[in-house]
Amino acid sequence: MKIKTVKLSIIKMPLKHPFTTHLGSVTEREAIIVEVEDRNGLIGYGEGVAFSSPWYTEETVKTSYHVLKDFLIPLLKKKGIGHPDEASLLFRSVRRNHMAKAALETALWDLQAKKEGIPLSKLIGGTMEALPAGVVVGNPNLPESLKQIEVYLDQGFKRVKVKISPEDDYAYISGIRKQFPDLPLMADANSAYSLKNVDRLKALDEFGLLMIEQPLGYDDIVDHAKLQAQIETPICLDESIVTFDDARKAVELGSCKVLNIKIGRVGGIGEAKRIHDYCHSKGIPVWAGGMIEFGISRAHNIALASLPGFTIPGDISGSDRYWEEDIIQPDIKVDNGIISIPERPGIGFQLNKKRMNEVTVFEEHFHF
Ligand code: OSB
Ligand code: MG
């Protein structure tokens, strides 16, 4: 890959409505946009999905920027790579910092697909033509959640995820179940529970949830295995799985029956694919997790979710779920609950330059 420049932009945009978990609310989203341009003028796009503060993982926008600027971009400049498959090996001398790595690696994948003139989904082995869309309610208020779910069901979403905590999990889920008895529903706890709460979690079995996501510690896989042995609801791991080996150990231990894959959390498309391939071979269904992201990361998720093991609708909603105006064009659209997979080369979306200008707070060029 003959790279000429890498451009990093930090952007900042308010969410249409706050997104709330037991860990706090997100009202404004910062992200790092990566543009890798080759000597033929082709540009690959990546998005760094770390948040402004380290509430979900340890990375932040600032730590990601530092790692990109001072380590990953210099490594790429010094050693170069022939194919994005080689990026994870190139970045191996930098421990963790997966979201920073993924921001650059995903841009290289987009660039490679554009070079080959094929959609990114095809380059990585995607087989699906369209995806069922899922949506997340980030609001602990029951009446408001019920109203939102109504709207999402009208829009055709195939699956709804809500956030729970031991505060009022039973009343909240039973309130939703009363109004929507057949809704494919799941709950994400973002580590709000411990093994002391087994009875509370057992009590949720009666609601037939598709799964419960990350009930216990964000870095645990051992206690989750103990919990899974005591509850009916399938456990899905999110935060705990940051490498291929984490996924393998969790499956071997019986810590979960489902995995959510986030490209940023695991350090790139290469690692995401390896985890997918392993889970697919073991009969463990996977789905694409969301990060309250902009269109570039969404587009990468769409390509990833076209792989055959992504058999459960992911947290992939349209551009209008969180943004008045996204930074890509065309917008990502959910049409009666279905997202089409672009047939254009690469991620299949252009940057919306006008919108990028409005939301960019800092930018820097790195010349190779
Ligand atoms: O735990 O899945 C999560 C958003 C930010 C950080 C963590 C999580 C989430 C979501 C997905 O629940 C929301 C979305 O992108 O639609
Ligand atoms: Mg989660």
mmCIF file with all atom_site columns, N, CA, C and O in Angstrom, residues 129-134 155-158 302 313 316-318 332-341:
data_model
loop_
_atom_site.group_PDB
_atom_site.id
_atom_site.type_symbol
_atom_site.label_atom_id
_atom_site.label_alt_id
_atom_site.label_comp_id
_atom_site.label_asym_id
_atom_site.label_entity_id
_atom_site.label_seq_id
_atom_site.pdbx_PDB_ins_code
_atom_site.Cartn_x
_atom_site.Cartn_y
_atom_site.Cartn_z
_atom_site.occupancy
_atom_site.B_iso_or_equiv
_atom_site.pdbx_formal_charge
_atom_site.auth_seq_id
_atom_site.auth_comp_id
_atom_site.auth_asym_id
_atom_site.auth_atom_id
_atom_site.pdbx_PDB_model_num
ATOM 1   N N  . GLU A 1 129 ? -26.807 -9.976 1.658  1.00 0.00 ? 129 GLU A N  1
ATOM 2   C CA . GLU A 1 129 ? -27.118 -8.848 0.782  1.00 0.00 ? 129 GLU A CA 1
ATOM 3   C C  . GLU A 1 129 ? -27.781 -7.706 1.526  1.00 0.00 ? 129 GLU A C  1
ATOM 4   O O  . GLU A 1 129 ? -27.807 -6.575 1.072  1.00 0.00 ? 129 GLU A O  1
ATOM 5   N N  . ALA A 1 130 ? -28.372 -8.019 2.667  1.00 0.00 ? 130 ALA A N  1
ATOM 6   C CA . ALA A 1 130 ? -29.031 -6.990 3.474  1.00 0.00 ? 130 ALA A CA 1
ATOM 7   C C  . ALA A 1 130 ? -29.008 -7.454 4.921  1.00 0.00 ? 130 ALA A C  1
ATOM 8   O O  . ALA A 1 130 ? -28.841 -8.646 5.190  1.00 0.00 ? 130 ALA A O  1
ATOM 9   N N  . LEU A 1 131 ? -29.154 -6.522 5.849  1.00 0.00 ? 131 LEU A N  1
ATOM 10  C CA . LEU A 1 131 ? -29.063 -6.862 7.272  1.00 0.00 ? 131 LEU A CA 1
ATOM 11  C C  . LEU A 1 131 ? -30.331 -6.457 8.006  1.00 0.00 ? 131 LEU A C  1
ATOM 12  O O  . LEU A 1 131 ? -30.869 -5.372 7.770  1.00 0.00 ? 131 LEU A O  1
ATOM 13  N N  . PRO A 1 132 ? -30.766 -7.291 8.958  1.00 0.00 ? 132 PRO A N  1
ATOM 14  C CA . PRO A 1 132 ? -31.848 -6.866 9.836  1.00 0.00 ? 132 PRO A CA 1
ATOM 15  C C  . PRO A 1 132 ? -31.294 -5.858 10.847 1.00 0.00 ? 132 PRO A C  1
ATOM 16  O O  . PRO A 1 132 ? -30.222 -6.062 11.400 1.00 0.00 ? 132 PRO A O  1
ATOM 17  N N  . ALA A 1 133 ? -31.995 -4.765 11.073 1.00 0.00 ? 133 ALA A N  1
ATOM 18  C CA . ALA A 1 133 ? -31.488 -3.705 11.953 1.00 0.00 ? 133 ALA A CA 1
ATOM 19  C C  . ALA A 1 133 ? -32.052 -3.846 13.359 1.00 0.00 ? 133 ALA A C  1
ATOM 20  O O  . ALA A 1 133 ? -33.236 -4.125 13.547 1.00 0.00 ? 133 ALA A O  1
ATOM 21  N N  . GLY A 1 134 ? -31.175 -3.633 14.352 1.00 0.00 ? 134 GLY A N  1
ATOM 22  C CA . GLY A 1 134 ? -31.602 -3.601 15.746 1.00 0.00 ? 134 GLY A CA 1
ATOM 23  C C  . GLY A 1 134 ? -31.356 -2.223 16.300 1.00 0.00 ? 134 GLY A C  1
ATOM 24  O O  . GLY A 1 134 ? -30.557 -1.458 15.749 1.00 0.00 ? 134 GLY A O  1
ATOM 25  N N  . GLN A 1 155 ? -41.052 1.595  12.744 1.00 0.00 ? 155 GLN A N  1
ATOM 26  C CA . GLN A 1 155 ? -40.004 1.728  11.729 1.00 0.00 ? 155 GLN A CA 1
ATOM 27  C C  . GLN A 1 155 ? -39.481 0.364  11.267 1.00 0.00 ? 155 GLN A C  1
ATOM 28  O O  . GLN A 1 155 ? -38.629 0.295  10.390 1.00 0.00 ? 155 GLN A O  1
ATOM 29  N N  . GLY A 1 156 ? -39.960 -0.693 11.878 1.00 0.00 ? 156 GLY A N  1
ATOM 30  C CA . GLY A 1 156 ? -39.644 -2.037 11.405 1.00 0.00 ? 156 GLY A CA 1
ATOM 31  C C  . GLY A 1 156 ? -38.435 -2.693 12.050 1.00 0.00 ? 156 GLY A C  1
ATOM 32  O O  . GLY A 1 156 ? -38.011 -3.765 11.616 1.00 0.00 ? 156 GLY A O  1
ATOM 33  N N  . PHE A 1 157 ? -37.861 -2.065 13.086 1.00 0.00 ? 157 PHE A N  1
ATOM 34  C CA . PHE A 1 157 ? -36.683 -2.671 13.714 1.00 0.00 ? 157 PHE A CA 1
ATOM 35  C C  . PHE A 1 157 ? -37.004 -4.094 14.176 1.00 0.00 ? 157 PHE A C  1
ATOM 36  O O  . PHE A 1 157 ? -38.090 -4.376 14.664 1.00 0.00 ? 157 PHE A O  1
ATOM 37  N N  . LYS A 1 158 ? -36.006 -4.963 14.004 1.00 0.00 ? 158 LYS A N  1
ATOM 38  C CA . LYS A 1 158 ? -36.242 -6.394 14.217 1.00 0.00 ? 158 LYS A CA 1
ATOM 39  C C  . LYS A 1 158 ? -35.947 -6.839 15.640 1.00 0.00 ? 158 LYS A C  1
ATOM 40  O O  . LYS A 1 158 ? -36.222 -7.984 16.001 1.00 0.00 ? 158 LYS A O  1
ATOM 41  N N  . ILE A 1 302 ? -21.493 -2.517 9.038  1.00 0.00 ? 302 ILE A N  1
ATOM 42  C CA . ILE A 1 302 ? -22.367 -3.139 8.035  1.00 0.00 ? 302 ILE A CA 1
ATOM 43  C C  . ILE A 1 302 ? -21.575 -4.165 7.229  1.00 0.00 ? 302 ILE A C  1
ATOM 44  O O  . ILE A 1 302 ? -22.029 -5.289 7.009  1.00 0.00 ? 302 ILE A O  1
ATOM 45  N N  . PRO A 1 313 ? -29.661 -9.819 14.727 1.00 0.00 ? 313 PRO A N  1
ATOM 46  C CA . PRO A 1 313 ? -29.612 -8.385 14.405 1.00 0.00 ? 313 PRO A CA 1
ATOM 47  C C  . PRO A 1 313 ? -28.731 -7.634 15.406 1.00 0.00 ? 313 PRO A C  1
ATOM 48  O O  . PRO A 1 313 ? -28.807 -7.859 16.610 1.00 0.00 ? 313 PRO A O  1
ATOM 49  N N  . ILE A 1 316 ? -27.197 -1.995 14.897 1.00 0.00 ? 316 ILE A N  1
ATOM 50  C CA . ILE A 1 316 ? -26.929 -1.176 13.706 1.00 0.00 ? 316 ILE A CA 1
ATOM 51  C C  . ILE A 1 316 ? -28.217 -0.479 13.303 1.00 0.00 ? 316 ILE A C  1
ATOM 52  O O  . ILE A 1 316 ? -29.121 -1.087 12.730 1.00 0.00 ? 316 ILE A O  1
ATOM 53  N N  . SER A 1 317 ? -28.293 0.798  13.664 1.00 0.00 ? 317 SER A N  1
ATOM 54  C CA . SER A 1 317 ? -29.444 1.606  13.286 1.00 0.00 ? 317 SER A CA 1
ATOM 55  C C  . SER A 1 317 ? -28.981 2.599  12.219 1.00 0.00 ? 317 SER A C  1
ATOM 56  O O  . SER A 1 317 ? -27.839 2.565  11.780 1.00 0.00 ? 317 SER A O  1
ATOM 57  N N  . GLY A 1 318 ? -29.848 3.491  11.804 1.00 0.00 ? 318 GLY A N  1
ATOM 58  C CA . GLY A 1 318 ? -29.499 4.432  10.740 1.00 0.00 ? 318 GLY A CA 1
ATOM 59  C C  . GLY A 1 318 ? -28.789 5.673  11.260 1.00 0.00 ? 318 GLY A C  1
ATOM 60  O O  . GLY A 1 318 ? -28.681 5.886  12.477 1.00 0.00 ? 318 GLY A O  1
ATOM 61  N N  . ILE A 1 332 ? -26.972 6.489  6.204  1.00 0.00 ? 332 ILE A N  1
ATOM 62  C CA . ILE A 1 332 ? -27.310 5.074  6.364  1.00 0.00 ? 332 ILE A CA 1
ATOM 63  C C  . ILE A 1 332 ? -28.794 5.011  6.726  1.00 0.00 ? 332 ILE A C  1
ATOM 64  O O  . ILE A 1 332 ? -29.243 5.688  7.662  1.00 0.00 ? 332 ILE A O  1
ATOM 65  N N  . LYS A 1 333 ? -29.541 4.261  5.934  1.00 0.00 ? 333 LYS A N  1
ATOM 66  C CA . LYS A 1 333 ? -30.994 4.231  6.110  1.00 0.00 ? 333 LYS A CA 1
ATOM 67  C C  . LYS A 1 333 ? -31.473 2.843  6.507  1.00 0.00 ? 333 LYS A C  1
ATOM 68  O O  . LYS A 1 333 ? -30.967 1.832  6.018  1.00 0.00 ? 333 LYS A O  1
ATOM 69  N N  . VAL A 1 334 ? -32.455 2.840  7.395  1.00 0.00 ? 334 VAL A N  1
ATOM 70  C CA . VAL A 1 334 ? -33.127 1.601  7.747  1.00 0.00 ? 334 VAL A CA 1
ATOM 71  C C  . VAL A 1 334 ? -34.476 1.629  7.051  1.00 0.00 ? 334 VAL A C  1
ATOM 72  O O  . VAL A 1 334 ? -35.283 2.528  7.272  1.00 0.00 ? 334 VAL A O  1
ATOM 73  N N  . ASP A 1 335 ? -34.684 0.658  6.160  1.00 0.00 ? 335 ASP A N  1
ATOM 74  C CA . ASP A 1 335 ? -35.908 0.633  5.378  1.00 0.00 ? 335 ASP A CA 1
ATOM 75  C C  . ASP A 1 335 ? -36.741 -0.558 5.829  1.00 0.00 ? 335 ASP A C  1
ATOM 76  O O  . ASP A 1 335 ? -36.397 -1.700 5.558  1.00 0.00 ? 335 ASP A O  1
ATOM 77  N N  . ASN A 1 336 ? -37.813 -0.248 6.530  1.00 0.00 ? 336 ASN A N  1
ATOM 78  C CA . ASN A 1 336 ? -38.654 -1.304 7.113  1.00 0.00 ? 336 ASN A CA 1
ATOM 79  C C  . ASN A 1 336 ? -37.822 -2.347 7.868  1.00 0.00 ? 336 ASN A C  1
ATOM 80  O O  . ASN A 1 336 ? -38.019 -3.553 7.731  1.00 0.00 ? 336 ASN A O  1
ATOM 81  N N  . GLY A 1 337 ? -36.869 -1.851 8.657  1.00 0.00 ? 337 GLY A N  1
ATOM 82  C CA . GLY A 1 337 ? -36.077 -2.738 9.500  1.00 0.00 ? 337 GLY A CA 1
ATOM 83  C C  . GLY A 1 337 ? -34.900 -3.392 8.809  1.00 0.00 ? 337 GLY A C  1
ATOM 84  O O  . GLY A 1 337 ? -34.225 -4.240 9.397  1.00 0.00 ? 337 GLY A O  1
ATOM 85  N N  . ILE A 1 338 ? -34.651 -3.000 7.549  1.00 0.00 ? 338 ILE A N  1
ATOM 86  C CA . ILE A 1 338 ? -33.575 -3.638 6.786  1.00 0.00 ? 338 ILE A CA 1
ATOM 87  C C  . ILE A 1 338 ? -32.552 -2.582 6.340  1.00 0.00 ? 338 ILE A C  1
ATOM 88  O O  . ILE A 1 338 ? -32.924 -1.500 5.899  1.00 0.00 ? 338 ILE A O  1
ATOM 89  N N  . ILE A 1 339 ? -31.275 -2.924 6.470  1.00 0.00 ? 339 ILE A N  1
ATOM 90  C CA . ILE A 1 339 ? -30.199 -2.057 5.977  1.00 0.00 ? 339 ILE A CA 1
ATOM 91  C C  . ILE A 1 339 ? -29.571 -2.749 4.774  1.00 0.00 ? 339 ILE A C  1
ATOM 92  O O  . ILE A 1 339 ? -29.165 -3.916 4.870  1.00 0.00 ? 339 ILE A O  1
ATOM 93  N N  . SER A 1 340 ? -29.509 -2.034 3.658  1.00 0.00 ? 340 SER A N  1
ATOM 94  C CA . SER A 1 340 ? -28.903 -2.680 2.487  1.00 0.00 ? 340 SER A CA 1
ATOM 95  C C  . SER A 1 340 ? -27.381 -2.548 2.579  1.00 0.00 ? 340 SER A C  1
ATOM 96  O O  . SER A 1 340 ? -26.858 -1.612 3.183  1.00 0.00 ? 340 SER A O  1
ATOM 97  N N  . ILE A 1 341 ? -26.687 -3.497 1.981  1.00 0.00 ? 341 ILE A N  1
ATOM 98  C CA . ILE A 1 341 ? -25.225 -3.487 1.997  1.00 0.00 ? 341 ILE A CA 1
ATOM 99  C C  . ILE A 1 341 ? -24.757 -2.827 0.703  1.00 0.00 ? 341 ILE A C  1
ATOM 100 O O  . ILE A 1 341 ? -25.114 -3.277 -0.384 1.00 0.00 ? 341 ILE A O  1
#
